[in-house]
Amino acid sequence: MRPDILNPLFAETATLDGVGPKLQKPLDKLGLVRVKDVTYHLPERFVTRRPVENLDAASEGEQIVVALTPTEHRAPRSGRGPYRVLAQDAVGNVCALTYFGRASYTAKKQLPVGEKRWVAGRLDRYGDMLQIVHPDHVSEEGGDALGQLCEPVYALSEGLTQPKVASLVEQALARLPELPQWIEPGQFGRQKWPAWADALKLAHAGEHTSARDRLAYDELLANSLALMLVRADNRRRRGQPLQGDGGLRAKLQLPFPLTGAQKRSISEIEGDLAQEAPMLRLLQGDVGAGKTVVALEAMLIAVEAGSQAALLAPTEILARQHFETLRAMARPTGVEIALLTGRDKGKARESILMGLMDGSIDIVVGTHAIFQESVSYRDLALVVIDEQHRFGVAQRLQLAGKGRRTPHTLAMTATPIPRTLTLAQYGEMDVSRLDEMPPGRQAIDTRVVAQERVQDVIEAVGRHIAGGQQAYWVCPMVREHESEDIAAAEARYAALRERFGETVVLVHGQLKPELKDAAMERFARGEAKLLVATTVIEVGVDVPAATLMVIEQAERFGLAQLHQLRGRVGRGSEKSTCLLLRGDALSETGRERLALMRETQDGFRLAEEDLRLRGGGELLGTRQSGDTPFRVATLEQIQRLLPLAHDDARLLMERDGGLEGERGAAARVLLYLFERDWGVQLLRGG
Ligand code: ADP
Ligand code: MG
């Protein structure tokens, strides 16, 4: 149960003044569901404005404070247009104060014609006219005071304004309870950090590094602690020791010798499986490193020991591919492998369910469907999860309840992340790294091409597919611009289809699964030669005959993502090419990133460099988009503070084992605060 002391923080944002049904959606979009989310919605930066005598003294894009006298109110001509107030400065320059939506009511009240007002906001231009869109402040007096203000700038979503968010933050901060101290006193003293509530207030008030650090540290500590609790819990659980006799594995007729890294990983897994404590291991290996055969060997050990194994894939396409590959590889062993996805219905499904229950199926490959309530196993002893990052620890724990005993878990990821992040993300697991590629891989010829040359690129694609080979054309997909991005991908598809006809297919995240699968299948069978896609092809798709990849607006992708995408080609014996199309507005970092792509194909190196490139340039805590499990801590803070948090968490576990005592109780509060309470629940579950 959540400690009562946190209740005010876990109240819904609807309990704040001024939050009605209208604001709910924009708030949800930013993840601001509860009061605590608002308190942790830290400013992206701060703004101070320059007071100017008149607009001649200001430049476009600048944050200013200026005295203006409204001359005319212009209501929108059409329903959706903005409301404009024309105003003049001291020397007669005209500036429009522009308001969208309901904000126009404020404008009517605040800006009577003929009366001088101090206006604070960002000066920009609309056509020929200077304008300030949604001025941050309009006041009769106090131009100087406005010029002194240092104000937070928050991430917004449509329907929210800075003052609105600021007012919600202010209310939320007023509700902060007094929380117990969870930071080790020595650490707390050394760092000279502010107390928790003070740190939050400071972080919203200005650029207080130490306040930000303290808040990030809290989050990292919560994470480390929760992962250690999972680990400790796992050690106490009883799994099934699996001893294979090697009989099935000996029958495998692999067309290649295993690499050293594969052998090492397999024997690490074999060692874990023989233990009573369930295995909790991550197999980390770049695209093409050969994880599948490692997974197969692990599953065969389970089958040799008389049990069943399941492989969970993130999508139907991947489940099917894994199924085909595994079935082909395992054929000489005579092991029974089945595929189960949400699409299987009726008789076929019934017969698979029966087989899993009576044990005639040894290995099942599928999507989440394989862990539904209605699916039961005779003796499930090993679960392999492909692309672990899509499944959180919490889901995995749920999964653990499926077998009679806790099944062994092997998680696989092709996302080569830096060591620090591996600790942050997978700290509860042991790690096997496939850091050696199978021999004979050809380097992928990677080139950076300016977007202006897109016609040449299209011609090159044309020659490529005319020669019978296949190609990918990847369009960017960034969440904030989802609909625009889909539109761009569709437009590109339409153009390419016009040029090349039926042989072009399209796949993106908003397509119906049937259509998506159908397109993918046509491409995989070689009937379609050109696959236009958003990043949905990122994970695992294997079409060895595809040897050309074009990535449009490559600068919009992260290095890790580019690397993953590029890994789709170069899978066969033919030489492969990757063309990175770049726009003109390329930042210094963007340039460096693309250069690195050209230079190396080592995923682990790219991951470390990515971290370096992104970590360095951050001012305040710009949040990372989904690639770390953190909301507050930035990449730079993770690198700097995670080792400390990790050590402190260990101290806490060892000294106050089971989180007893005063600090233990405080640590529980921390876990709930950061919603890592699955850790606490394990404590109780025992
Ligand atoms: P991953 O899942 O790690 O991206 P896969 O398991 O799909 O990689 O393997 C990529 C390709 O490499 C497959 O075609 C596989 O048969 C092949 N492969 C795997 N291990 C070896 C090896 N030791 N030597 C040569 N080829 C290998
Ligand atoms: Mg794979």
PDB file of N, CA and C in Angstrom, residues 168-199:
ATOM      1  N   LEU A 168      -0.378  25.791 -12.464  1.00  0.00           N
ATOM      2  CA  LEU A 168      -0.574  24.430 -11.955  1.00  0.00           C
ATOM      3  C   LEU A 168       0.622  23.997 -11.113  1.00  0.00           C
ATOM      4  N   VAL A 169       1.813  24.344 -11.592  1.00  0.00           N
ATOM      5  CA  VAL A 169       3.015  23.984 -10.847  1.00  0.00           C
ATOM      6  C   VAL A 169       2.995  24.657  -9.474  1.00  0.00           C
ATOM      7  N   GLU A 170       2.605  25.928  -9.478  1.00  0.00           N
ATOM      8  CA  GLU A 170       2.576  26.653  -8.214  1.00  0.00           C
ATOM      9  C   GLU A 170       1.623  25.987  -7.224  1.00  0.00           C
ATOM     10  N   GLN A 171       0.451  25.614  -7.716  1.00  0.00           N
ATOM     11  CA  GLN A 171      -0.499  24.928  -6.836  1.00  0.00           C
ATOM     12  C   GLN A 171       0.056  23.599  -6.354  1.00  0.00           C
ATOM     13  N   ALA A 172       0.675  22.878  -7.276  1.00  0.00           N
ATOM     14  CA  ALA A 172       1.198  21.555  -6.916  1.00  0.00           C
ATOM     15  C   ALA A 172       2.309  21.693  -5.878  1.00  0.00           C
ATOM     16  N   LEU A 173       3.156  22.682  -6.061  1.00  0.00           N
ATOM     17  CA  LEU A 173       4.265  22.869  -5.114  1.00  0.00           C
ATOM     18  C   LEU A 173       3.747  23.248  -3.728  1.00  0.00           C
ATOM     19  N   ALA A 174       2.605  23.935  -3.707  1.00  0.00           N
ATOM     20  CA  ALA A 174       2.029  24.321  -2.419  1.00  0.00           C
ATOM     21  C   ALA A 174       1.521  23.100  -1.656  1.00  0.00           C
ATOM     22  N   ARG A 175       1.359  21.996  -2.354  1.00  0.00           N
ATOM     23  CA  ARG A 175       0.835  20.796  -1.690  1.00  0.00           C
ATOM     24  C   ARG A 175       1.916  19.816  -1.268  1.00  0.00           C
ATOM     25  N   LEU A 176       3.172  20.184  -1.460  1.00  0.00           N
ATOM     26  CA  LEU A 176       4.242  19.219  -1.156  1.00  0.00           C
ATOM     27  C   LEU A 176       4.206  18.817   0.310  1.00  0.00           C
ATOM     28  N   PRO A 177       4.174  17.533   0.566  1.00  0.00           N
ATOM     29  CA  PRO A 177       4.231  17.097   1.958  1.00  0.00           C
ATOM     30  C   PRO A 177       5.683  17.112   2.441  1.00  0.00           C
ATOM     31  N   GLU A 178       5.836  16.891   3.700  1.00  0.00           N
ATOM     32  CA  GLU A 178       7.172  16.744   4.273  1.00  0.00           C
ATOM     33  C   GLU A 178       7.529  15.264   4.166  1.00  0.00           C
ATOM     34  N   LEU A 179       8.549  14.925   3.395  1.00  0.00           N
ATOM     35  CA  LEU A 179       8.871  13.511   3.242  1.00  0.00           C
ATOM     36  C   LEU A 179      10.123  13.157   4.037  1.00  0.00           C
ATOM     37  N   PRO A 180      10.195  11.886   4.476  1.00  0.00           N
ATOM     38  CA  PRO A 180      11.362  11.476   5.254  1.00  0.00           C
ATOM     39  C   PRO A 180      12.619  11.454   4.383  1.00  0.00           C
ATOM     40  N   GLN A 181      13.763  11.464   5.015  1.00  0.00           N
ATOM     41  CA  GLN A 181      15.034  11.505   4.293  1.00  0.00           C
ATOM     42  C   GLN A 181      15.460  10.101   3.849  1.00  0.00           C
ATOM     43  N   TRP A 182      15.568   9.895   2.551  1.00  0.00           N
ATOM     44  CA  TRP A 182      16.007   8.584   2.073  1.00  0.00           C
ATOM     45  C   TRP A 182      17.464   8.581   1.620  1.00  0.00           C
ATOM     46  N   ILE A 183      18.031   9.755   1.493  1.00  0.00           N
ATOM     47  CA  ILE A 183      19.436   9.797   1.067  1.00  0.00           C
ATOM     48  C   ILE A 183      20.327   9.547   2.266  1.00  0.00           C
ATOM     49  N   GLU A 184      21.350   8.765   2.036  1.00  0.00           N
ATOM     50  CA  GLU A 184      22.305   8.442   3.081  1.00  0.00           C
ATOM     51  C   GLU A 184      22.885   9.763   3.616  1.00  0.00           C
ATOM     52  N   PRO A 185      22.865   9.947   4.966  1.00  0.00           N
ATOM     53  CA  PRO A 185      23.243  11.250   5.524  1.00  0.00           C
ATOM     54  C   PRO A 185      24.632  11.726   5.074  1.00  0.00           C
ATOM     55  N   GLY A 186      25.589  10.810   5.005  1.00  0.00           N
ATOM     56  CA  GLY A 186      26.938  11.193   4.578  1.00  0.00           C
ATOM     57  C   GLY A 186      26.914  11.777   3.172  1.00  0.00           C
ATOM     58  N   GLN A 187      26.260  11.072   2.284  1.00  0.00           N
ATOM     59  CA  GLN A 187      26.129  11.504   0.890  1.00  0.00           C
ATOM     60  C   GLN A 187      25.441  12.867   0.799  1.00  0.00           C
ATOM     61  N   PHE A 188      24.366  12.970   1.536  1.00  0.00           N
ATOM     62  CA  PHE A 188      23.560  14.189   1.529  1.00  0.00           C
ATOM     63  C   PHE A 188      24.413  15.380   1.972  1.00  0.00           C
ATOM     64  N   GLY A 189      25.195  15.175   3.015  1.00  0.00           N
ATOM     65  CA  GLY A 189      26.042  16.241   3.533  1.00  0.00           C
ATOM     66  C   GLY A 189      27.133  16.620   2.540  1.00  0.00           C
ATOM     67  N   ARG A 190      27.806  15.597   2.013  1.00  0.00           N
ATOM     68  CA  ARG A 190      28.902  15.845   1.074  1.00  0.00           C
ATOM     69  C   ARG A 190      28.440  16.652  -0.129  1.00  0.00           C
ATOM     70  N   GLN A 191      27.292  16.290  -0.647  1.00  0.00           N
ATOM     71  CA  GLN A 191      26.827  16.913  -1.886  1.00  0.00           C
ATOM     72  C   GLN A 191      26.238  18.294  -1.663  1.00  0.00           C
ATOM     73  N   LYS A 192      25.938  18.625  -0.420  1.00  0.00           N
ATOM     74  CA  LYS A 192      25.299  19.914  -0.104  1.00  0.00           C
ATOM     75  C   LYS A 192      24.016  20.102  -0.928  1.00  0.00           C
ATOM     76  N   TRP A 193      23.252  19.032  -1.002  1.00  0.00           N
ATOM     77  CA  TRP A 193      21.999  19.111  -1.748  1.00  0.00           C
ATOM     78  C   TRP A 193      20.908  19.747  -0.905  1.00  0.00           C
ATOM     79  N   PRO A 194      19.933  20.398  -1.543  1.00  0.00           N
ATOM     80  CA  PRO A 194      18.776  20.875  -0.784  1.00  0.00           C
ATOM     81  C   PRO A 194      17.866  19.708  -0.384  1.00  0.00           C
ATOM     82  N   ALA A 195      17.053  19.948   0.618  1.00  0.00           N
ATOM     83  CA  ALA A 195      16.055  18.952   1.023  1.00  0.00           C
ATOM     84  C   ALA A 195      15.069  18.746  -0.132  1.00  0.00           C
ATOM     85  N   TRP A 196      14.325  17.641  -0.080  1.00  0.00           N
ATOM     86  CA  TRP A 196      13.500  17.255  -1.219  1.00  0.00           C
ATOM     87  C   TRP A 196      12.552  18.359  -1.701  1.00  0.00           C
ATOM     88  N   ALA A 197      11.733  18.869  -0.768  1.00  0.00           N
ATOM     89  CA  ALA A 197      10.735  19.868  -1.176  1.00  0.00           C
ATOM     90  C   ALA A 197      11.426  21.143  -1.675  1.00  0.00           C
ATOM     91  N   ASP A 198      12.499  21.527  -1.006  1.00  0.00           N
ATOM     92  CA  ASP A 198      13.232  22.716  -1.444  1.00  0.00           C
ATOM     93  C   ASP A 198      13.814  22.509  -2.840  1.00  0.00           C
ATOM     94  N   ALA A 199      14.311  21.307  -3.064  1.00  0.00           N
ATOM     95  CA  ALA A 199      14.912  21.019  -4.366  1.00  0.00           C
ATOM     96  C   ALA A 199      13.876  21.202  -5.474  1.00  0.00           C
TER      97      ALA A 199
END
